[in-house]
Amino acid sequence: LSADGHLLASGGTDGMVQLWEASFAKFDRGAKVAEQTRDAGGSPAAPPSRWRPLASLQGHAGPVWGVTVSADGQLVASAGADGTVRLWEPSTGRPVATLQGHTGTVVDMTLSANGHLLASASFDGTVRLWETSTARPVATLQGHVNAVWGVTVSADGQLVASGGTDGMVRLWETG
């Protein structure tokens, strides 16, 4: 979900990334849903006509495990079972880059607050750091014994935290 709440990205087992307009709901200061329809169970739901994606992005050769949208909404990143991270320009749906280097499924990735650094986590036991403007690898962080399931970047981009099936949470300095 973009920071302004207007763009939602989702990934599927069909290898597609879908971009959705998410501004159908209006929220008040108490985060209560207003002016929104409800589904059969009484949960908030958008009108059915709004459930058409703005764009369908094809590129992964297998399921998409995760997606993220940059804070400024100008970049979408997707993580796939094909071992790649793909960068997309949401305004056009155009692929920007394919980040290759992992030897296993990429299950998670995150962008730094300024969108310049991407960290990806993989079943290959590594965390990789990428410069988004050039799509070049910055570092490969090794230390987990098995698959790495989660990764996050600190607000200032100076630290990366990762968690894996080895039961360890690791903290890495990026600089």
mmCIF file of C-alpha atoms in Angstrom:
data_model
loop_
_atom_site.group_PDB
_atom_site.id
_atom_site.type_symbol
_atom_site.label_atom_id
_atom_site.label_comp_id
_atom_site.label_asym_id
_atom_site.label_seq_id
_atom_site.Cartn_x
_atom_site.Cartn_y
_atom_site.Cartn_z
ATOM 1 C CA LEU A 1 0.000 0.000 0.000
ATOM 2 C CA SER A 2 1.427 3.382 -0.931
ATOM 3 C CA ALA A 3 1.969 5.954 1.806
ATOM 4 C CA ASP A 4 -0.944 8.054 0.532
ATOM 5 C CA GLY A 5 -3.233 5.002 0.532
ATOM 6 C CA HIS A 6 -4.118 5.268 -3.165
ATOM 7 C CA LEU A 7 -2.124 2.398 -4.669
ATOM 8 C CA LEU A 8 -2.270 -1.206 -3.535
ATOM 9 C CA ALA A 9 -0.085 -3.932 -5.013
ATOM 10 C CA SER A 10 -0.745 -7.655 -4.668
ATOM 11 C CA GLY A 11 0.998 -10.787 -5.876
ATOM 12 C CA GLY A 12 -0.405 -14.171 -6.737
ATOM 13 C CA THR A 13 0.422 -17.793 -7.331
ATOM 14 C CA ASP A 14 -0.029 -17.118 -11.047
ATOM 15 C CA GLY A 15 3.171 -15.035 -11.068
ATOM 16 C CA MET A 16 1.272 -11.790 -11.623
ATOM 17 C CA VAL A 17 1.531 -8.524 -9.729
ATOM 18 C CA GLN A 18 -1.739 -6.593 -9.683
ATOM 19 C CA LEU A 19 -1.970 -2.860 -9.076
ATOM 20 C CA TRP A 20 -5.213 -1.585 -7.582
ATOM 21 C CA GLU A 21 -6.656 1.837 -6.888
ATOM 22 C CA ALA A 22 -7.261 1.756 -3.154
ATOM 23 C CA SER A 23 -8.776 5.179 -2.610
ATOM 24 C CA PHE A 24 -12.324 3.811 -2.648
ATOM 25 C CA ALA A 25 -12.474 3.913 1.150
ATOM 26 C CA LYS A 26 -12.504 7.099 3.185
ATOM 27 C CA PHE A 27 -11.276 6.939 6.727
ATOM 28 C CA ASP A 28 -11.902 9.354 9.546
ATOM 29 C CA ARG A 29 -9.369 10.216 12.248
ATOM 30 C CA GLY A 30 -10.499 7.251 14.332
ATOM 31 C CA ALA A 31 -9.769 4.888 11.419
ATOM 32 C CA LYS A 32 -13.439 3.947 11.125
ATOM 33 C CA VAL A 33 -14.659 3.044 7.690
ATOM 34 C CA ALA A 34 -17.107 5.527 6.186
ATOM 35 C CA GLU A 35 -18.907 5.700 2.869
ATOM 36 C CA GLN A 36 -18.060 2.107 2.054
ATOM 37 C CA THR A 37 -20.195 -0.892 1.181
ATOM 38 C CA ARG A 38 -20.114 -4.101 3.197
ATOM 39 C CA ASP A 39 -19.777 -7.695 2.075
ATOM 40 C CA ALA A 40 -22.197 -10.495 3.023
ATOM 41 C CA GLY A 41 -20.433 -10.979 6.354
ATOM 42 C CA GLY A 42 -20.707 -7.297 7.250
ATOM 43 C CA SER A 43 -17.048 -6.504 6.618
ATOM 44 C CA PRO A 44 -16.079 -3.388 4.668
ATOM 45 C CA ALA A 45 -15.771 -4.019 0.936
ATOM 46 C CA ALA A 46 -15.392 -1.890 -2.144
ATOM 47 C CA PRO A 47 -18.153 -1.791 -4.717
ATOM 48 C CA PRO A 48 -17.624 -4.720 -7.142
ATOM 49 C CA SER A 49 -16.952 -2.364 -10.063
ATOM 50 C CA ARG A 50 -13.847 -1.153 -8.236
ATOM 51 C CA TRP A 51 -12.269 -4.612 -7.987
ATOM 52 C CA ARG A 52 -10.623 -4.386 -11.388
ATOM 53 C CA PRO A 53 -6.855 -3.957 -11.316
ATOM 54 C CA LEU A 54 -5.338 -0.823 -12.797
ATOM 55 C CA ALA A 55 -2.580 -2.992 -14.234
ATOM 56 C CA SER A 56 -1.490 -6.622 -14.334
ATOM 57 C CA LEU A 57 2.282 -6.961 -14.357
ATOM 58 C CA GLN A 58 3.727 -10.162 -15.732
ATOM 59 C CA GLY A 59 7.330 -11.211 -15.333
ATOM 60 C CA HIS A 60 7.816 -13.762 -12.575
ATOM 61 C CA ALA A 61 8.138 -17.425 -13.567
ATOM 62 C CA GLY A 62 6.277 -18.690 -10.531
ATOM 63 C CA PRO A 63 4.363 -17.434 -7.504
ATOM 64 C CA VAL A 64 4.895 -13.928 -6.183
ATOM 65 C CA TRP A 65 5.648 -14.134 -2.462
ATOM 66 C CA GLY A 66 5.667 -10.467 -1.608
ATOM 67 C CA VAL A 67 5.162 -6.955 -2.941
ATOM 68 C CA THR A 68 5.947 -3.505 -1.643
ATOM 69 C CA VAL A 69 5.349 0.042 -2.812
ATOM 70 C CA SER A 70 7.869 2.844 -2.269
ATOM 71 C CA ALA A 71 6.836 5.648 0.060
ATOM 72 C CA ASP A 72 6.462 8.049 -2.864
ATOM 73 C CA GLY A 73 4.428 5.508 -4.875
ATOM 74 C CA GLN A 74 6.876 5.686 -7.807
ATOM 75 C CA LEU A 75 8.238 2.140 -7.517
ATOM 76 C CA VAL A 76 6.741 -1.297 -6.898
ATOM 77 C CA ALA A 77 8.943 -4.266 -6.031
ATOM 78 C CA SER A 78 7.920 -7.921 -6.135
ATOM 79 C CA ALA A 79 9.620 -11.051 -4.757
ATOM 80 C CA GLY A 80 9.234 -14.359 -6.510
ATOM 81 C CA ALA A 81 9.657 -18.087 -6.257
ATOM 82 C CA ASP A 82 11.801 -17.746 -9.398
ATOM 83 C CA GLY A 83 14.569 -16.285 -7.214
ATOM 84 C CA THR A 84 14.210 -12.744 -8.533
ATOM 85 C CA VAL A 85 13.062 -9.376 -7.310
ATOM 86 C CA ARG A 86 11.403 -7.276 -9.980
ATOM 87 C CA LEU A 87 11.056 -3.522 -9.989
ATOM 88 C CA TRP A 88 8.102 -1.877 -11.730
ATOM 89 C CA GLU A 89 7.025 1.639 -12.614
ATOM 90 C CA PRO A 90 3.414 1.705 -11.365
ATOM 91 C CA SER A 91 2.289 4.671 -13.466
ATOM 92 C CA THR A 92 2.959 2.761 -16.684
ATOM 93 C CA GLY A 93 3.190 -0.859 -15.529
ATOM 94 C CA ARG A 94 6.589 -0.967 -17.211
ATOM 95 C CA PRO A 95 9.246 -3.309 -15.800
ATOM 96 C CA VAL A 96 12.229 -1.296 -14.577
ATOM 97 C CA ALA A 97 14.678 -4.046 -13.599
ATOM 98 C CA THR A 98 15.081 -7.663 -12.600
ATOM 99 C CA LEU A 99 17.361 -8.199 -9.606
ATOM 100 C CA GLN A 100 19.085 -11.563 -9.924
ATOM 101 C CA GLY A 101 21.526 -13.189 -7.537
ATOM 102 C CA HIS A 102 19.554 -15.304 -5.105
ATOM 103 C CA THR A 103 19.722 -19.054 -5.695
ATOM 104 C CA GLY A 104 16.412 -19.783 -3.975
ATOM 105 C CA THR A 105 12.900 -18.404 -3.677
ATOM 106 C CA VAL A 106 12.792 -14.762 -2.590
ATOM 107 C CA VAL A 107 10.157 -14.630 0.141
ATOM 108 C CA ASP A 108 10.402 -11.070 1.399
ATOM 109 C CA MET A 109 11.829 -7.697 0.481
ATOM 110 C CA THR A 110 11.578 -4.160 1.684
ATOM 111 C CA LEU A 111 12.535 -0.709 0.507
ATOM 112 C CA SER A 112 14.302 1.926 2.547
ATOM 113 C CA ALA A 113 12.263 5.030 3.374
ATOM 114 C CA ASN A 114 13.837 6.974 0.494
ATOM 115 C CA GLY A 115 13.413 4.028 -1.901
ATOM 116 C CA HIS A 116 17.119 3.933 -2.829
ATOM 117 C CA LEU A 117 17.941 0.647 -1.065
ATOM 118 C CA LEU A 118 16.108 -2.663 -1.348
ATOM 119 C CA ALA A 119 16.794 -5.614 0.950
ATOM 120 C CA SER A 120 15.654 -9.090 -0.106
ATOM 121 C CA ALA A 121 15.404 -12.324 1.906
ATOM 122 C CA SER A 122 15.629 -15.783 0.394
ATOM 123 C CA PHE A 123 15.377 -19.497 1.007
ATOM 124 C CA ASP A 124 19.062 -19.570 -0.044
ATOM 125 C CA GLY A 125 19.927 -18.268 3.458
ATOM 126 C CA THR A 126 21.060 -14.820 2.351
ATOM 127 C CA VAL A 127 19.913 -11.243 2.526
ATOM 128 C CA ARG A 128 20.894 -9.172 -0.471
ATOM 129 C CA LEU A 129 21.048 -5.399 -0.647
ATOM 130 C CA TRP A 130 20.377 -3.626 -3.933
ATOM 131 C CA GLU A 131 20.643 -0.060 -5.175
ATOM 132 C CA THR A 132 17.288 0.556 -6.861
ATOM 133 C CA SER A 133 18.418 3.352 -9.187
ATOM 134 C CA THR A 134 21.017 1.143 -10.885
ATOM 135 C CA ALA A 135 19.609 -2.326 -10.022
ATOM 136 C CA ARG A 136 23.093 -3.266 -8.878
ATOM 137 C CA PRO A 137 23.866 -5.448 -5.866
ATOM 138 C CA VAL A 138 25.390 -3.613 -2.923
ATOM 139 C CA ALA A 139 26.043 -6.539 -0.560
ATOM 140 C CA THR A 140 25.247 -10.157 0.184
ATOM 141 C CA LEU A 141 24.682 -10.713 3.901
ATOM 142 C CA GLN A 142 25.441 -14.242 5.017
ATOM 143 C CA GLY A 143 25.018 -15.596 8.520
ATOM 144 C CA HIS A 144 21.752 -17.476 8.625
ATOM 145 C CA VAL A 145 22.044 -21.264 8.548
ATOM 146 C CA ASN A 146 18.841 -21.827 6.569
ATOM 147 C CA ALA A 147 16.092 -19.868 4.830
ATOM 148 C CA VAL A 148 15.605 -16.203 5.641
ATOM 149 C CA TRP A 149 11.889 -15.434 5.949
ATOM 150 C CA GLY A 150 11.806 -11.757 6.792
ATOM 151 C CA VAL A 151 13.768 -8.570 6.322
ATOM 152 C CA THR A 152 13.314 -4.903 7.214
ATOM 153 C CA VAL A 153 15.343 -1.708 6.874
ATOM 154 C CA SER A 154 15.551 0.998 9.536
ATOM 155 C CA ALA A 155 14.028 4.386 8.766
ATOM 156 C CA ASP A 156 17.478 5.912 8.195
ATOM 157 C CA GLY A 157 18.600 3.004 5.996
ATOM 158 C CA GLN A 158 21.630 2.285 8.189
ATOM 159 C CA LEU A 159 20.438 -1.035 9.652
ATOM 160 C CA VAL A 160 18.885 -4.174 8.233
ATOM 161 C CA ALA A 161 17.241 -6.822 10.405
ATOM 162 C CA SER A 162 16.554 -10.342 9.167
ATOM 163 C CA GLY A 163 14.921 -13.416 10.637
ATOM 164 C CA GLY A 164 15.298 -16.999 9.514
ATOM 165 C CA THR A 165 14.291 -20.578 10.111
ATOM 166 C CA ASP A 166 17.475 -21.008 12.142
ATOM 167 C CA GLY A 167 15.654 -19.136 14.918
ATOM 168 C CA MET A 168 18.019 -16.186 14.685
ATOM 169 C CA VAL A 169 17.326 -12.513 14.159
ATOM 170 C CA ARG A 170 20.362 -10.783 12.738
ATOM 171 C CA LEU A 171 21.108 -7.070 12.676
ATOM 172 C CA TRP A 172 23.358 -5.751 9.921
ATOM 173 C CA GLU A 173 24.908 -2.343 9.299
ATOM 174 C CA THR A 174 24.496 -1.138 5.722
ATOM 175 C CA GLY A 175 27.273 1.440 5.703
#
